[in-house]
mmCIF file of C-alpha atoms in Angstrom:
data_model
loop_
_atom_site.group_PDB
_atom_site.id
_atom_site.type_symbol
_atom_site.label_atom_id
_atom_site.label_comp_id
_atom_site.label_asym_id
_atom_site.label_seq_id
_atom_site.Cartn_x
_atom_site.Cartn_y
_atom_site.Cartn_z
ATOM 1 C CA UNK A 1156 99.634 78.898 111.693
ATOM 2 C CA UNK A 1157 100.801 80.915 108.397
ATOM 3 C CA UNK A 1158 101.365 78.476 105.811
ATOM 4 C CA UNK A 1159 101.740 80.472 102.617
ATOM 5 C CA UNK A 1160 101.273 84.202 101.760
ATOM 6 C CA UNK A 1161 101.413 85.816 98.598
ATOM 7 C CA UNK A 1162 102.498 89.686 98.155
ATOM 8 C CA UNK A 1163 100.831 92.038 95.737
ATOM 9 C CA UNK A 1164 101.119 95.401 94.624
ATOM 10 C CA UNK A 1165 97.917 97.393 94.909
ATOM 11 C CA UNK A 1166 97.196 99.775 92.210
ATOM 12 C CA UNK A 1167 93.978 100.193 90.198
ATOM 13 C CA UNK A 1168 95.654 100.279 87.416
ATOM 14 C CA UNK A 1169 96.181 95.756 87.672
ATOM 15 C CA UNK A 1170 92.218 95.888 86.698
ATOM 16 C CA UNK A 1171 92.865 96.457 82.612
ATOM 17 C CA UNK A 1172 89.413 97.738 82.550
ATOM 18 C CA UNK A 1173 91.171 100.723 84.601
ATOM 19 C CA UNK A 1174 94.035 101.004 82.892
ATOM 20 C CA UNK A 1175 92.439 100.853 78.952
ATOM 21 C CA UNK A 1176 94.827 101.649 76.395
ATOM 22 C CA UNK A 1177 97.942 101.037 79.372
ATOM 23 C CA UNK A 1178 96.696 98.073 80.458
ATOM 24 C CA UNK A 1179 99.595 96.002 78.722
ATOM 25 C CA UNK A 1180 102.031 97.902 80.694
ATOM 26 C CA UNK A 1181 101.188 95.803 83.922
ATOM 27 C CA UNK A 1182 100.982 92.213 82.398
ATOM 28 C CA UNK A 1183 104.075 91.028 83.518
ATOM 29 C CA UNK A 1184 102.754 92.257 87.359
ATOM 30 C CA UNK A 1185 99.489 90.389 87.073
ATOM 31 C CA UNK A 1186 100.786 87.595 85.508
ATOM 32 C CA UNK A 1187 103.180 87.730 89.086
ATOM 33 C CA UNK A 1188 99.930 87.500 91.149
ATOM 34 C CA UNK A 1189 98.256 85.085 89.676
ATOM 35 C CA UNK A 1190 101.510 82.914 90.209
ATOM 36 C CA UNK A 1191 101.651 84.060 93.743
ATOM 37 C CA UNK A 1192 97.773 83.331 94.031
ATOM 38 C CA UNK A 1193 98.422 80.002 92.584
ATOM 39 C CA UNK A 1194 101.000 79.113 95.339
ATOM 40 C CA UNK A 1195 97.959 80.184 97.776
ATOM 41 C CA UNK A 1196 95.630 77.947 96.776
ATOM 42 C CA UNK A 1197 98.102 75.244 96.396
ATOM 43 C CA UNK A 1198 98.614 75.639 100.436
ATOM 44 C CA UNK A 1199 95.144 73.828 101.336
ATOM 45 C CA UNK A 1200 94.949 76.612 103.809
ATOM 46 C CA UNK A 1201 91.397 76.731 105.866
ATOM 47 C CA UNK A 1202 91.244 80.447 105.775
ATOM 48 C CA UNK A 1203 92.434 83.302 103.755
ATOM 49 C CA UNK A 1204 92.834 86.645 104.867
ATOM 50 C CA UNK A 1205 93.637 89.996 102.363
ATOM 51 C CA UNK A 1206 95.763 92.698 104.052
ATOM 52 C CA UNK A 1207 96.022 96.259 102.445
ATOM 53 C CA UNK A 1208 96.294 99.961 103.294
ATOM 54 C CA UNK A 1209 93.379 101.569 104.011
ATOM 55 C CA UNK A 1210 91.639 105.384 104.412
ATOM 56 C CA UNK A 1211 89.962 105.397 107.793
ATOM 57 C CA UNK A 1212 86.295 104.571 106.617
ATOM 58 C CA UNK A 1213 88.440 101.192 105.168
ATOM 59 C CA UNK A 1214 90.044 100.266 108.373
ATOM 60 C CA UNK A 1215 89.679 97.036 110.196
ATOM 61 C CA UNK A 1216 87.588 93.871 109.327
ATOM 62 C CA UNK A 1217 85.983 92.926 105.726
ATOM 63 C CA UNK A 1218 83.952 90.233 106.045
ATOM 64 C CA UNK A 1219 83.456 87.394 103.104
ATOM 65 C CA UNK A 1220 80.934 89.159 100.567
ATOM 66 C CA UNK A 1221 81.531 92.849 101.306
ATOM 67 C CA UNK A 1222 81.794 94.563 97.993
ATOM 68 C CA UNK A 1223 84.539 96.817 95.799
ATOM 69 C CA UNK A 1224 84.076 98.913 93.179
ATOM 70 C CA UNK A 1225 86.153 100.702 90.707
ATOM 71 C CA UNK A 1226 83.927 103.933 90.086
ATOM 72 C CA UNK A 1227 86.088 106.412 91.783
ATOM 73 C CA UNK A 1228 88.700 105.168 89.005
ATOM 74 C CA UNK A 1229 86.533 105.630 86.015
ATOM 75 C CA UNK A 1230 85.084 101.912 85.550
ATOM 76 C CA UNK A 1231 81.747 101.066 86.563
ATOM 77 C CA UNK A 1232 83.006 97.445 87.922
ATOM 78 C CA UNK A 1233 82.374 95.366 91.255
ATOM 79 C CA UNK A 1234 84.279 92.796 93.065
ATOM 80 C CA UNK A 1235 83.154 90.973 95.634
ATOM 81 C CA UNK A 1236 85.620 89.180 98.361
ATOM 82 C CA UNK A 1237 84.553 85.670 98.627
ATOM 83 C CA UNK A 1238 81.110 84.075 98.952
ATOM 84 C CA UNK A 1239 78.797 85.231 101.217
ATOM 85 C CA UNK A 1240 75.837 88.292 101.802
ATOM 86 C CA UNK A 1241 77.124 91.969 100.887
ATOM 87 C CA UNK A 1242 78.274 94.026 103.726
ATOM 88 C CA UNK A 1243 77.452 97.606 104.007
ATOM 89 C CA UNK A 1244 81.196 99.016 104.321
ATOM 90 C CA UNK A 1245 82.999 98.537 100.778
ATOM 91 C CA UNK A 1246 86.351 97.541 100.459
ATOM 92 C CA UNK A 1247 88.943 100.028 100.360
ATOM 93 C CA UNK A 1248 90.505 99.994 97.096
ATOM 94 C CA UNK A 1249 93.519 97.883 97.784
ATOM 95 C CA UNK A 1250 91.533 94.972 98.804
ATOM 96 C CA UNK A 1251 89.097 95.955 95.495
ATOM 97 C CA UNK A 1252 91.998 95.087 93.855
ATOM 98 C CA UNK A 1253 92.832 92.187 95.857
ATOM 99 C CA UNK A 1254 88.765 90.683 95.043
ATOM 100 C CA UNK A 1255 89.448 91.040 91.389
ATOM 101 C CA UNK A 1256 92.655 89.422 91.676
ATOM 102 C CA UNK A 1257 90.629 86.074 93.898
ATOM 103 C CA UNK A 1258 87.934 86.298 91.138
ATOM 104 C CA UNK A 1259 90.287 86.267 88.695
ATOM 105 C CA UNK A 1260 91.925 83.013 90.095
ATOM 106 C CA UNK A 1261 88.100 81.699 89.906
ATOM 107 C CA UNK A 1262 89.347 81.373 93.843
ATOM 108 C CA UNK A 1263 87.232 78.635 96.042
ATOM 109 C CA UNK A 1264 89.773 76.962 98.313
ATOM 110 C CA UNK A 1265 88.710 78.319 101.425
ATOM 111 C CA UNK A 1266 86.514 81.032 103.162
ATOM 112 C CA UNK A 1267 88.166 84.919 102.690
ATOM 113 C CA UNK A 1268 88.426 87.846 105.011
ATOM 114 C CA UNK A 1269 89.602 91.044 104.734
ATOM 115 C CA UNK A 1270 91.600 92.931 106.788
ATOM 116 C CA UNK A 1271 92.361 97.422 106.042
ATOM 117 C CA UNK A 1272 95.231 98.950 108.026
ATOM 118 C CA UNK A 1273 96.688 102.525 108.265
ATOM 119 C CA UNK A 1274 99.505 103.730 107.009
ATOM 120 C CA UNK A 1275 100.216 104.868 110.015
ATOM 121 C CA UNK A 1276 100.161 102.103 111.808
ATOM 122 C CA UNK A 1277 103.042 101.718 113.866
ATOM 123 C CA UNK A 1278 105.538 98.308 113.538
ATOM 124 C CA UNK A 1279 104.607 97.060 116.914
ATOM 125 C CA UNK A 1280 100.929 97.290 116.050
ATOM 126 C CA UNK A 1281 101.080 96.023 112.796
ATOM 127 C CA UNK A 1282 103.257 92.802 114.049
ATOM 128 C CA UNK A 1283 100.829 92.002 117.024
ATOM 129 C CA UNK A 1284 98.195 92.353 114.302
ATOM 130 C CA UNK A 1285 99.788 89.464 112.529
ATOM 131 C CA UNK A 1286 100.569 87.285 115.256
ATOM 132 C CA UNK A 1287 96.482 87.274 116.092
ATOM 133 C CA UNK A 1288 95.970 86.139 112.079
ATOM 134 C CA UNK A 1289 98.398 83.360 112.580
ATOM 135 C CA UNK A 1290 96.707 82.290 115.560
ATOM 136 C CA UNK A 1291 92.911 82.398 113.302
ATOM 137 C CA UNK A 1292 93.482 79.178 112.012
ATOM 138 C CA UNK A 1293 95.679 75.858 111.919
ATOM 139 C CA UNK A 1294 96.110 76.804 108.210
ATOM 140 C CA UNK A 1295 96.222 80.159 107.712
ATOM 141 C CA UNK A 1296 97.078 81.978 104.654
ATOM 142 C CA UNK A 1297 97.286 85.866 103.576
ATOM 143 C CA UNK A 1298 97.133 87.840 100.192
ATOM 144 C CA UNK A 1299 99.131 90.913 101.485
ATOM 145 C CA UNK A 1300 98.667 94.327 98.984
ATOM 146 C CA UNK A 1301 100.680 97.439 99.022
ATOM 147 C CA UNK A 1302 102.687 98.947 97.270
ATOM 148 C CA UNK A 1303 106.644 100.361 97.637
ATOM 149 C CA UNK A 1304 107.772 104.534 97.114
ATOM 150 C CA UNK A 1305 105.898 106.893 95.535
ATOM 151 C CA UNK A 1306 108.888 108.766 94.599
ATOM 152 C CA UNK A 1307 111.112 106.773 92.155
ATOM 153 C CA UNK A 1308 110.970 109.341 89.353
ATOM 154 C CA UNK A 1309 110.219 112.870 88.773
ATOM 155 C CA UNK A 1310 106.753 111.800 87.506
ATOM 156 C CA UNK A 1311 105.925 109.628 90.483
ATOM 157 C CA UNK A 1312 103.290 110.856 92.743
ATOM 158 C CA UNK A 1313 105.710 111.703 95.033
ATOM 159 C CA UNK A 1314 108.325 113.586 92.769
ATOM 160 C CA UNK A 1315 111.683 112.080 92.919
ATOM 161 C CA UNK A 1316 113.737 111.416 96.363
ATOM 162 C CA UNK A 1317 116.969 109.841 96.134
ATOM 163 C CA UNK A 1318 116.042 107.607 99.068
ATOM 164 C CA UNK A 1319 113.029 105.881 97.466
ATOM 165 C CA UNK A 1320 115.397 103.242 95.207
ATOM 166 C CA UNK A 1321 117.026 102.041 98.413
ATOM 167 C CA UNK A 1322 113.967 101.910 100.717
ATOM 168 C CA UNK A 1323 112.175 99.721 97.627
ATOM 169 C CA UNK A 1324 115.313 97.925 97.673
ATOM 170 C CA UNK A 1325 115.472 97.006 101.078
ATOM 171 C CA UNK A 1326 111.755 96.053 100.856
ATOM 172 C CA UNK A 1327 112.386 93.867 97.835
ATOM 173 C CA UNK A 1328 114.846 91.299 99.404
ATOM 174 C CA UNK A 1329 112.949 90.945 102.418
ATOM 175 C CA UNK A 1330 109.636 90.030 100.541
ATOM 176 C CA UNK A 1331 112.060 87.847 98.285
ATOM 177 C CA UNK A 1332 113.268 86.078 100.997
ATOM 178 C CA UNK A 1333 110.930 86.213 103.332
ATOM 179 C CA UNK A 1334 113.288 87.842 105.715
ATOM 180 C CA UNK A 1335 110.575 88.548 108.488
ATOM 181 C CA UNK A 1336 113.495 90.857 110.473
ATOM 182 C CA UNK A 1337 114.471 93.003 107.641
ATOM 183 C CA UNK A 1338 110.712 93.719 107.350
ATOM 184 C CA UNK A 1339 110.021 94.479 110.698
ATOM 185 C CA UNK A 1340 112.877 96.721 110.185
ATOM 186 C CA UNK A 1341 111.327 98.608 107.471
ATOM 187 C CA UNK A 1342 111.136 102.173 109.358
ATOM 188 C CA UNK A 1343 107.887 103.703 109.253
ATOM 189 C CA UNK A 1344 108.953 107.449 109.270
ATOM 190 C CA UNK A 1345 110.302 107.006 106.060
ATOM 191 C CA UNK A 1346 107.590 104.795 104.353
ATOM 192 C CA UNK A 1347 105.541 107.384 105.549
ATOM 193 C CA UNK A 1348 107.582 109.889 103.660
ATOM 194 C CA UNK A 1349 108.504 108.252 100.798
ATOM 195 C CA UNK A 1350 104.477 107.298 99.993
ATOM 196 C CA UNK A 1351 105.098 103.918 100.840
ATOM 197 C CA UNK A 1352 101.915 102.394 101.387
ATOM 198 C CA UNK A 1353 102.802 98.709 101.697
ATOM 199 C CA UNK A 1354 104.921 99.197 104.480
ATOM 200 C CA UNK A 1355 102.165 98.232 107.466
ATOM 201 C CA UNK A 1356 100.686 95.784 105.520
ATOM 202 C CA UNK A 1357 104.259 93.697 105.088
ATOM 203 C CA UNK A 1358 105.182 94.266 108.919
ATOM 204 C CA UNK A 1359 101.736 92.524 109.592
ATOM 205 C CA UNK A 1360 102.728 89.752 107.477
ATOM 206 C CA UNK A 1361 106.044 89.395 109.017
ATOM 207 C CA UNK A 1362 104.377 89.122 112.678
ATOM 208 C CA UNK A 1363 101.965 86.171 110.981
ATOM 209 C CA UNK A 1364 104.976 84.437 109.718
ATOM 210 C CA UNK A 1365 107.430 84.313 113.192
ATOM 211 C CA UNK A 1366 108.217 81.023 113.693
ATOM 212 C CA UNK A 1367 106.192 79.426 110.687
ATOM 213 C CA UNK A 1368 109.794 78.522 108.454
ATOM 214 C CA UNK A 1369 108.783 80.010 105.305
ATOM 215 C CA UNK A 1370 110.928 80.447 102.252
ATOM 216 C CA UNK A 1371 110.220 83.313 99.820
ATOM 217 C CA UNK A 1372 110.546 83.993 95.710
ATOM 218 C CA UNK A 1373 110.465 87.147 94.289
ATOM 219 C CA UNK A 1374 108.487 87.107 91.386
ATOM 220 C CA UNK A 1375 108.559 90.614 90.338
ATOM 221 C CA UNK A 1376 109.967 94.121 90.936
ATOM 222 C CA UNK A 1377 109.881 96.849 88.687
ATOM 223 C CA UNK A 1378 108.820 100.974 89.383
ATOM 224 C CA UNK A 1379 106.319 101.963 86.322
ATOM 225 C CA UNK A 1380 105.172 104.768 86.986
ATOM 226 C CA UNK A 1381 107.662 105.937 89.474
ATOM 227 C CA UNK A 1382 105.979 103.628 92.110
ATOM 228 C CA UNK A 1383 107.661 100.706 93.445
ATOM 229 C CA UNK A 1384 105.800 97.163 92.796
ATOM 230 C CA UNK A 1385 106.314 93.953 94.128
ATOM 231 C CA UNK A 1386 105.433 90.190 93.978
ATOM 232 C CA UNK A 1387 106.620 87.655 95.610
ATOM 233 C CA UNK A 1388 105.159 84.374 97.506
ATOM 234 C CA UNK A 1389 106.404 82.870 100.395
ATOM 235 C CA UNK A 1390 105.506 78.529 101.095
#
């Protein structure tokens, strides 16, 4: 059974080492996931499992002591997910950035998986995907990564679309209040279009939480470099 999850944004850019000179431009959103780690670990849950988007060499299962590293962004930095012997796949980079996040929180509170999913992935797939994680454990809990639109400004990766501050804001209030239908609502077509790689990653939370009562806080929102970011936990 789901019993907390926190939401994270997924960039590179979190790790300061990444970001160098920027790296005070994201404090407020890691000072976000630490709270929403913090409400993780203050769960008791007997397993942990990180969700993020994923390339297709990243897809599918990560287990506890597979390895991420930052090279591809400049910074010769590893993470490792949990405790346990290295793994030959690495992590993709959102659930890098999801390792450095746990080590961060000196996290010990339970065993960690991982778990990289396509963009593509379509809503019915991603929310059968969560109901099996619910099922993993009788205390289940999940550190979901991804990330809103691409395209909130002109400089965004995406360029600017006029649809990309209503899409993030649709995706906002559902993480906010945990509003498992309004993500499972999210539609794919245009997350896909918009750059808007958290999408699959929040409809597999929203199939782990059915039925499990949560309430939700958003704990940040803001579009920094045209790219919509989010934090929220849900208890």
């Amino acid at each position: 059974m789901l019993v907390a999850a926190a939401v994270c944004p997924c960039p590179p850019l979190l790790v300061p080492e990444v970001a160098a000179g920027a790296a005070p431009e994201l404090d407020r959103a890691r000072a976000a996931c630490a709270d929403a780690v913090g409400v993780l670990a203050a769960s008791r849950p007997g397993l942990l499992v990180v969700i993020g988007p994923a390339d297709e060499p990243g897809r599918g299962v990560h287990h506890a002591g597979a390895v991420g590293s930052f090279q591809g962004f400049g910074v010769a930095a590893e993470v490792r997910l949990g405790t346990g012997r290295a793994q030959d796949r690495p992590l993709p980079p959102s659930l890098a950035v999801a390792a450095w996040l746990l080590e961060r929180a000196q996290w010990a509170a339970c065993p960690v998986e991982g778990l990289g999913v396509g963009e593509d992935l379509a809503p019915e797939a991603a929310l059968a995907a969560g109901r099996e994680l619910g099922d993993r454990a009788g205390r289940v809990a999940l550190l979901v990564m991804g990330d809103g639109s691409a395209c909130r400004t002109v400089k965004a990766p995406g360029y600017l679309d006029e649809r990309a501050a209503g899409f993030d804001a649709l995706a906002a209030a559902a993480l906010g209040n945990a509003d498992t239908a309004a993500l499972t609502a999210l539609d794919a077509s245009l997350a896909y279009e918009l750059k808007a790689a958290g999408r699959a990653p929040w409809q597999v939370l929203a199939g782990a939480a059915e039925g499990a009562g949560l309430a939700g806080r958003l704990l940040y929102e803001d579009a920094p470099y045209g790219v919509g970011y989010f934090a929220a936990a849900w208890s």
